[in-house]
C-alpha positions as protocol buffer text, in pm:
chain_id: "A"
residue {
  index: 1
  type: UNK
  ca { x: 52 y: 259 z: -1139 }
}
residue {
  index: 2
  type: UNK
  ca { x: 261 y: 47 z: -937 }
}
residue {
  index: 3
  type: UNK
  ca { x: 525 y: -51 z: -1218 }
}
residue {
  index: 4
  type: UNK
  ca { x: 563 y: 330 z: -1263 }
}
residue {
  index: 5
  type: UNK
  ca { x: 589 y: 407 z: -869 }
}
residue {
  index: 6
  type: UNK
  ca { x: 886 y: 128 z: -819 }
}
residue {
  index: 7
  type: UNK
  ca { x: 1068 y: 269 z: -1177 }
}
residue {
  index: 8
  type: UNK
  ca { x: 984 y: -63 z: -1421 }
}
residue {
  index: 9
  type: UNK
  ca { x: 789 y: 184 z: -1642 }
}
residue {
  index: 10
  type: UNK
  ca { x: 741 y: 580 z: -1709 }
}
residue {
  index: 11
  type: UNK
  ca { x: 386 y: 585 z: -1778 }
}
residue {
  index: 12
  type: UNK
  ca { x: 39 y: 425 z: -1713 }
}
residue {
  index: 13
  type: UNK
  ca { x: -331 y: 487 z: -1733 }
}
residue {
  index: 14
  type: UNK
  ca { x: -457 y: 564 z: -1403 }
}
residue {
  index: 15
  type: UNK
  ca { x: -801 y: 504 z: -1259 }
}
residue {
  index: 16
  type: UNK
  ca { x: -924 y: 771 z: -1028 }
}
residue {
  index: 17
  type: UNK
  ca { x: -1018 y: 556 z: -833 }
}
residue {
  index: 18
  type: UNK
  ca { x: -677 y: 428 z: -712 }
}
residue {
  index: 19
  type: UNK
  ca { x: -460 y: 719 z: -764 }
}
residue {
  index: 20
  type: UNK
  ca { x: -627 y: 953 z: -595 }
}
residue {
  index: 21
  type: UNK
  ca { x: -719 y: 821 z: -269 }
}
residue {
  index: 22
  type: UNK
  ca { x: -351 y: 708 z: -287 }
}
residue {
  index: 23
  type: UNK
  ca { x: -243 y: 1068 z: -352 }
}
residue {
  index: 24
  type: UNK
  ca { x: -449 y: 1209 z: -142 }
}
residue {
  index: 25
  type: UNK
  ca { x: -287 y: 1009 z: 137 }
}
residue {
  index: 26
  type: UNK
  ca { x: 59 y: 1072 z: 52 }
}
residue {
  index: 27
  type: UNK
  ca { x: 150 y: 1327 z: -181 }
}
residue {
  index: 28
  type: UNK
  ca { x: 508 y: 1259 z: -190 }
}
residue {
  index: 29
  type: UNK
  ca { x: 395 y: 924 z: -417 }
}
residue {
  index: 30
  type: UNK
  ca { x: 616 y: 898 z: -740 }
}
residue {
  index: 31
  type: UNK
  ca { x: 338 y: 948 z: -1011 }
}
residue {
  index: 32
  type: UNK
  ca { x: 191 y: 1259 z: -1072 }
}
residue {
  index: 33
  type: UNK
  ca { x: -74 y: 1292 z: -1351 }
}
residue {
  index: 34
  type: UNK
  ca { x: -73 y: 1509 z: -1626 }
}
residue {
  index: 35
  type: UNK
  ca { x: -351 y: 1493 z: -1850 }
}
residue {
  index: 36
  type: UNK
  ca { x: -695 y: 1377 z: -1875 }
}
residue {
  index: 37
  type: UNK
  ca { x: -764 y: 1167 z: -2115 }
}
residue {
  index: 38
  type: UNK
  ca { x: -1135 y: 1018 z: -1980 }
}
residue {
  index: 39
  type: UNK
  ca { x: -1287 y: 1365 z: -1854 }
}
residue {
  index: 40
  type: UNK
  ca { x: -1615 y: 1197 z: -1746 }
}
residue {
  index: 41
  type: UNK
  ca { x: -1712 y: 898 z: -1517 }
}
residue {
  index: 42
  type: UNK
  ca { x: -1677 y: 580 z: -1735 }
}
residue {
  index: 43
  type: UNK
  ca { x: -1768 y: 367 z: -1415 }
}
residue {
  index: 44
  type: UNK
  ca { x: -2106 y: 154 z: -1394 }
}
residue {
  index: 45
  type: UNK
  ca { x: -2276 y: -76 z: -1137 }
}
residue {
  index: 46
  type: UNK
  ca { x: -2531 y: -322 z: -1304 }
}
residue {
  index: 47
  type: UNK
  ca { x: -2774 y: -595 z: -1245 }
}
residue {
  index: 48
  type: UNK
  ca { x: -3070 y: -742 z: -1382 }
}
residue {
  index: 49
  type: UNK
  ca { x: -3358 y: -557 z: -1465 }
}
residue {
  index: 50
  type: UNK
  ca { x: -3616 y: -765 z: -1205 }
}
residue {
  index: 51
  type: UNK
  ca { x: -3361 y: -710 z: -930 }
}
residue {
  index: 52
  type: UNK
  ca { x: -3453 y: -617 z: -613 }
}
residue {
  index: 53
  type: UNK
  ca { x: -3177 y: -350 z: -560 }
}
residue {
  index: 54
  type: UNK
  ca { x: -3255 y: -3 z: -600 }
}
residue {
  index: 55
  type: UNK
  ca { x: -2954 y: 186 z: -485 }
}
residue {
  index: 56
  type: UNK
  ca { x: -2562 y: 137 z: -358 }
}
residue {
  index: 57
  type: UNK
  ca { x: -2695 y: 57 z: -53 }
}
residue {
  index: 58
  type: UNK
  ca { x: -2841 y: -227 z: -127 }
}
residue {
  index: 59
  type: UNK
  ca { x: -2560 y: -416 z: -246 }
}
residue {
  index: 60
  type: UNK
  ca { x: -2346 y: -416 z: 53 }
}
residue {
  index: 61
  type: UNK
  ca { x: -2232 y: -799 z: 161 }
}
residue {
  index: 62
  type: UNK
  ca { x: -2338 y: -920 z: -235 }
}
residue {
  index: 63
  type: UNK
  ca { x: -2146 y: -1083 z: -452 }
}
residue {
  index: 64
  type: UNK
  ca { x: -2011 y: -825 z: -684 }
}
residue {
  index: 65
  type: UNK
  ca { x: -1849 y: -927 z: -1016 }
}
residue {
  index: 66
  type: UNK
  ca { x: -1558 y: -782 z: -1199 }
}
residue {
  index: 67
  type: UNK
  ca { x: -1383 y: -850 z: -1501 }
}
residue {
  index: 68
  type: UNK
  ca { x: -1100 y: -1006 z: -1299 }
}
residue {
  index: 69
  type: UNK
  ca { x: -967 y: -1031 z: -946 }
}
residue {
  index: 70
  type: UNK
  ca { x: -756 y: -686 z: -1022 }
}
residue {
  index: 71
  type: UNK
  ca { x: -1036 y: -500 z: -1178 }
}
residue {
  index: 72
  type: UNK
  ca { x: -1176 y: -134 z: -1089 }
}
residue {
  index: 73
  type: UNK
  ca { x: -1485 y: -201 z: -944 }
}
residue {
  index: 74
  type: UNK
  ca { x: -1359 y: -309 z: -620 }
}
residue {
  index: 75
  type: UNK
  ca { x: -1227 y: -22 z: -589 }
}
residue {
  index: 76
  type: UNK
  ca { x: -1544 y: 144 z: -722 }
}
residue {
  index: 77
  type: UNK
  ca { x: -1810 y: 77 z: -475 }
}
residue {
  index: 78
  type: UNK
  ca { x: -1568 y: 100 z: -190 }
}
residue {
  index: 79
  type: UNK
  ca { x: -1555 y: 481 z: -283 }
}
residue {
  index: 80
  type: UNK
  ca { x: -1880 y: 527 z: -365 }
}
residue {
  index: 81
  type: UNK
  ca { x: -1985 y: 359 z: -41 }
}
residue {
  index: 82
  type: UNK
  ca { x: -1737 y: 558 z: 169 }
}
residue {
  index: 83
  type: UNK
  ca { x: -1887 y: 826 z: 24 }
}
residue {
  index: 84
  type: UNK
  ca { x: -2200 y: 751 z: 193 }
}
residue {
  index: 85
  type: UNK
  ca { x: -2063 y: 657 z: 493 }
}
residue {
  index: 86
  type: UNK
  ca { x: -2146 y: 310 z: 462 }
}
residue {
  index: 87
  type: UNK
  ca { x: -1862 y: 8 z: 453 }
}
residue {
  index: 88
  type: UNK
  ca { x: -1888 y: -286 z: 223 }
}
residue {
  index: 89
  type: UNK
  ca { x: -2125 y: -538 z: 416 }
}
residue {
  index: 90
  type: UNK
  ca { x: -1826 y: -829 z: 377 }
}
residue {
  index: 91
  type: UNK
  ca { x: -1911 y: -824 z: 0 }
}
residue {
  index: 92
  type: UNK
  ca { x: -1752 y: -1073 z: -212 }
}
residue {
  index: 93
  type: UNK
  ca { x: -1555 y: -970 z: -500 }
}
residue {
  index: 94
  type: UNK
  ca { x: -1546 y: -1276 z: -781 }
}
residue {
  index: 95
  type: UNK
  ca { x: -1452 y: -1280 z: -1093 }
}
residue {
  index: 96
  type: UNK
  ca { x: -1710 y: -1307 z: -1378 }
}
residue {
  index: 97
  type: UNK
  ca { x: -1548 y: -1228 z: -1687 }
}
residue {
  index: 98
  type: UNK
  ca { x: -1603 y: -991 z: -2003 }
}
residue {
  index: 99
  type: UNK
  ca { x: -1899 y: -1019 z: -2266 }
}
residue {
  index: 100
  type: UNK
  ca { x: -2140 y: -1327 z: -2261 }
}
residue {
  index: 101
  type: UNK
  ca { x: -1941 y: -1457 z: -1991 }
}
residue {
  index: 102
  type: UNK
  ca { x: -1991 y: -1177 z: -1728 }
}
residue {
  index: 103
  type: UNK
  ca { x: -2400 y: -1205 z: -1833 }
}
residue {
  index: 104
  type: UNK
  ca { x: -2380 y: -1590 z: -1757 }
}
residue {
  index: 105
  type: UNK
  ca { x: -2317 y: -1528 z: -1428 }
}
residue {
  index: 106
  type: UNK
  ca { x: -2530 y: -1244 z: -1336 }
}
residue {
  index: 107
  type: UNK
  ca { x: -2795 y: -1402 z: -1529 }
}
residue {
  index: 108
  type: UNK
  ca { x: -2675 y: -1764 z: -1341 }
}
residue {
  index: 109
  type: UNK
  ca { x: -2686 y: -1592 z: -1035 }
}
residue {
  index: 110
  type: UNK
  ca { x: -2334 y: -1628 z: -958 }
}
residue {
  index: 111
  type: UNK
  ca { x: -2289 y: -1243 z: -913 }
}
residue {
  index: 112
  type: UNK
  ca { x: -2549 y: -1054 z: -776 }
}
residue {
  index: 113
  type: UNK
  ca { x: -2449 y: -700 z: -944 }
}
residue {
  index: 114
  type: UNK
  ca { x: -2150 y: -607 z: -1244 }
}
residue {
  index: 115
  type: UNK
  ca { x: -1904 y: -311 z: -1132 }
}
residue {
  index: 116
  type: UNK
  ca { x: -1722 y: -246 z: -1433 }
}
residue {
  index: 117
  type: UNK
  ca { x: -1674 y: 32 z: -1682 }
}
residue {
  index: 118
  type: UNK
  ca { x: -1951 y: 124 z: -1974 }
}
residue {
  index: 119
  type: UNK
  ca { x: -1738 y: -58 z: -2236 }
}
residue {
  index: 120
  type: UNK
  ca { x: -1782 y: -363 z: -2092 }
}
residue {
  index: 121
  type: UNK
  ca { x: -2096 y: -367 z: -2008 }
}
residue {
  index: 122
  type: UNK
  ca { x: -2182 y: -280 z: -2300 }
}
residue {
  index: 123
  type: UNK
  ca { x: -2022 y: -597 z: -2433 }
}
residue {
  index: 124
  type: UNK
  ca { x: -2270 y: -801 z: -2177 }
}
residue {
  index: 125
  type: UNK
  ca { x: -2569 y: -600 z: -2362 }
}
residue {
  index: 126
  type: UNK
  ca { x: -2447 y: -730 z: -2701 }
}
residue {
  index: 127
  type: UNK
  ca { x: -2418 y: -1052 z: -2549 }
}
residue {
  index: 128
  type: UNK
  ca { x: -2805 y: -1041 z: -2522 }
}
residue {
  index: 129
  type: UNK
  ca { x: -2796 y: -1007 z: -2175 }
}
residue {
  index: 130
  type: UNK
  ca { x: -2981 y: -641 z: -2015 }
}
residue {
  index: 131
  type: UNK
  ca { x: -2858 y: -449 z: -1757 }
}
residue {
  index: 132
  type: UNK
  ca { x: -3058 y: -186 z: -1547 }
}
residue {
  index: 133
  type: UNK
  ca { x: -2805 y: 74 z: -1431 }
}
residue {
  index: 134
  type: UNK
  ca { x: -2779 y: 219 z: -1064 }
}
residue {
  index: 135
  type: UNK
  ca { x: -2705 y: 581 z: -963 }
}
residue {
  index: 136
  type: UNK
  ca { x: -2365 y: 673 z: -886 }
}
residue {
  index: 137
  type: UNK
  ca { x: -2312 y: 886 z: -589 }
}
residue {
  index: 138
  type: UNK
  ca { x: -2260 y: 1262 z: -675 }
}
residue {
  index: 139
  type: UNK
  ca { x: -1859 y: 1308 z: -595 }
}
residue {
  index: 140
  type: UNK
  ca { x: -1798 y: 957 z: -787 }
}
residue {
  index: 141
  type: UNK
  ca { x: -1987 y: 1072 z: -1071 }
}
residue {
  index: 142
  type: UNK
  ca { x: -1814 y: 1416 z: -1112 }
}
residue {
  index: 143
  type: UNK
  ca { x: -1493 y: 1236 z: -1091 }
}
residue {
  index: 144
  type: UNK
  ca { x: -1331 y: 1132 z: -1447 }
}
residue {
  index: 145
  type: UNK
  ca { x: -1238 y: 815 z: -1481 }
}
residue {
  index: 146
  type: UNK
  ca { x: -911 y: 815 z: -1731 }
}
residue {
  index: 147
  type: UNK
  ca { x: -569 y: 972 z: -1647 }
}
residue {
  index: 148
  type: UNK
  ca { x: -251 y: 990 z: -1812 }
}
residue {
  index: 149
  type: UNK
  ca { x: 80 y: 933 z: -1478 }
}
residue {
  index: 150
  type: UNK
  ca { x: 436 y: 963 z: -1532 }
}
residue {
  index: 151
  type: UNK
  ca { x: 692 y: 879 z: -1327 }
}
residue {
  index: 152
  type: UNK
  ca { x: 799 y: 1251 z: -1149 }
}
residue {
  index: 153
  type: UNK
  ca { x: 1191 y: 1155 z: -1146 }
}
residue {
  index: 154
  type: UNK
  ca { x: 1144 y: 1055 z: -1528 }
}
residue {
  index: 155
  type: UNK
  ca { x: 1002 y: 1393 z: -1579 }
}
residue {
  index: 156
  type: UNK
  ca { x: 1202 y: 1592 z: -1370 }
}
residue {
  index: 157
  type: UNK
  ca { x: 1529 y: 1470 z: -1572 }
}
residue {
  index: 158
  type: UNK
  ca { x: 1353 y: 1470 z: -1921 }
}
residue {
  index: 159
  type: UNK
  ca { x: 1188 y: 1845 z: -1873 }
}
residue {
  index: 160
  type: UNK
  ca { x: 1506 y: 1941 z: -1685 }
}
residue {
  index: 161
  type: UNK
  ca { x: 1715 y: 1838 z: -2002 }
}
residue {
  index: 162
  type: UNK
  ca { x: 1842 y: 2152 z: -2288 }
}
């Protein structure tokens, strides 16, 4: 999103996530998005199956893993938790990896809970490792997850072309 906002590229993915709270901020940004491309929620929050947590709640001030430092679920459970009117506890975001790797560490206790997409976790269940899955909120879930953004100059002088 970024490369296409300072003119390096013309299009990205976007994650709902991001764009719109950035959007909805300033609506003069320079990517606009133009077509769906994930129309349902693709997001997931995980842990073990004994754990203790039973809701969002719960995990605020954990240690939540993600694929990588720059990954979605950051961004994820900030929403979701702004949705309920809650801040993050002073969570701490680590990296855990993809696959058997991510399951290492929740199952090493490294991470207490996986934010990532249903793709990859699905890569920790074929790992051998089981999830239990907790409840999005209700806005987060009704948001889609996958969006196709252009950059709106790029358009304007393509569209505006004969």
């Amino acid at each position: 999103m970024q490369s296409v906002a300072i003119g390096e590229t013309t299009v990205t993915t976007l994650a709902a996530g991001i764009y719109l709270p950035v959007v909805a901020k300033d609506p003069s940004f320079p990517v606009i998005s133009t077509y769906c491309w994930l129309p349902r929620n693709a997001a997931v929050i995980a842990v073990k199956p004994d754990a203790a947590y039973q809701s969002l709640s719960d995990l605020r001030g954990k240690r939540i893993g993600g694929r990588n430092q720059g990954d979605i679920g950051r961004y994820v459970l900030k929403t979701m938790w702004s949705e309920l009117g809650l801040d993050d506890g002073g969570a701490d975001y680590i990296a855990i990896g993809d696959g058997g790797d991510a399951g290492t560490a929740l199952y090493r206790d490294s991470a207490d809970v996986v934010a990532t997409y249903d793709t990859s976790a699905a890569r920790i269940e074929i790992a051998g490792f089981k999830l239990r899955y907790l409840a999005l909120t209700p806005k987060f879930a009704a948001t889609p997850s996958g969006f196709m953004g252009f950059d709106k100059q790029f358009l304007a002088r393509t569209v505006a072309r004969p």
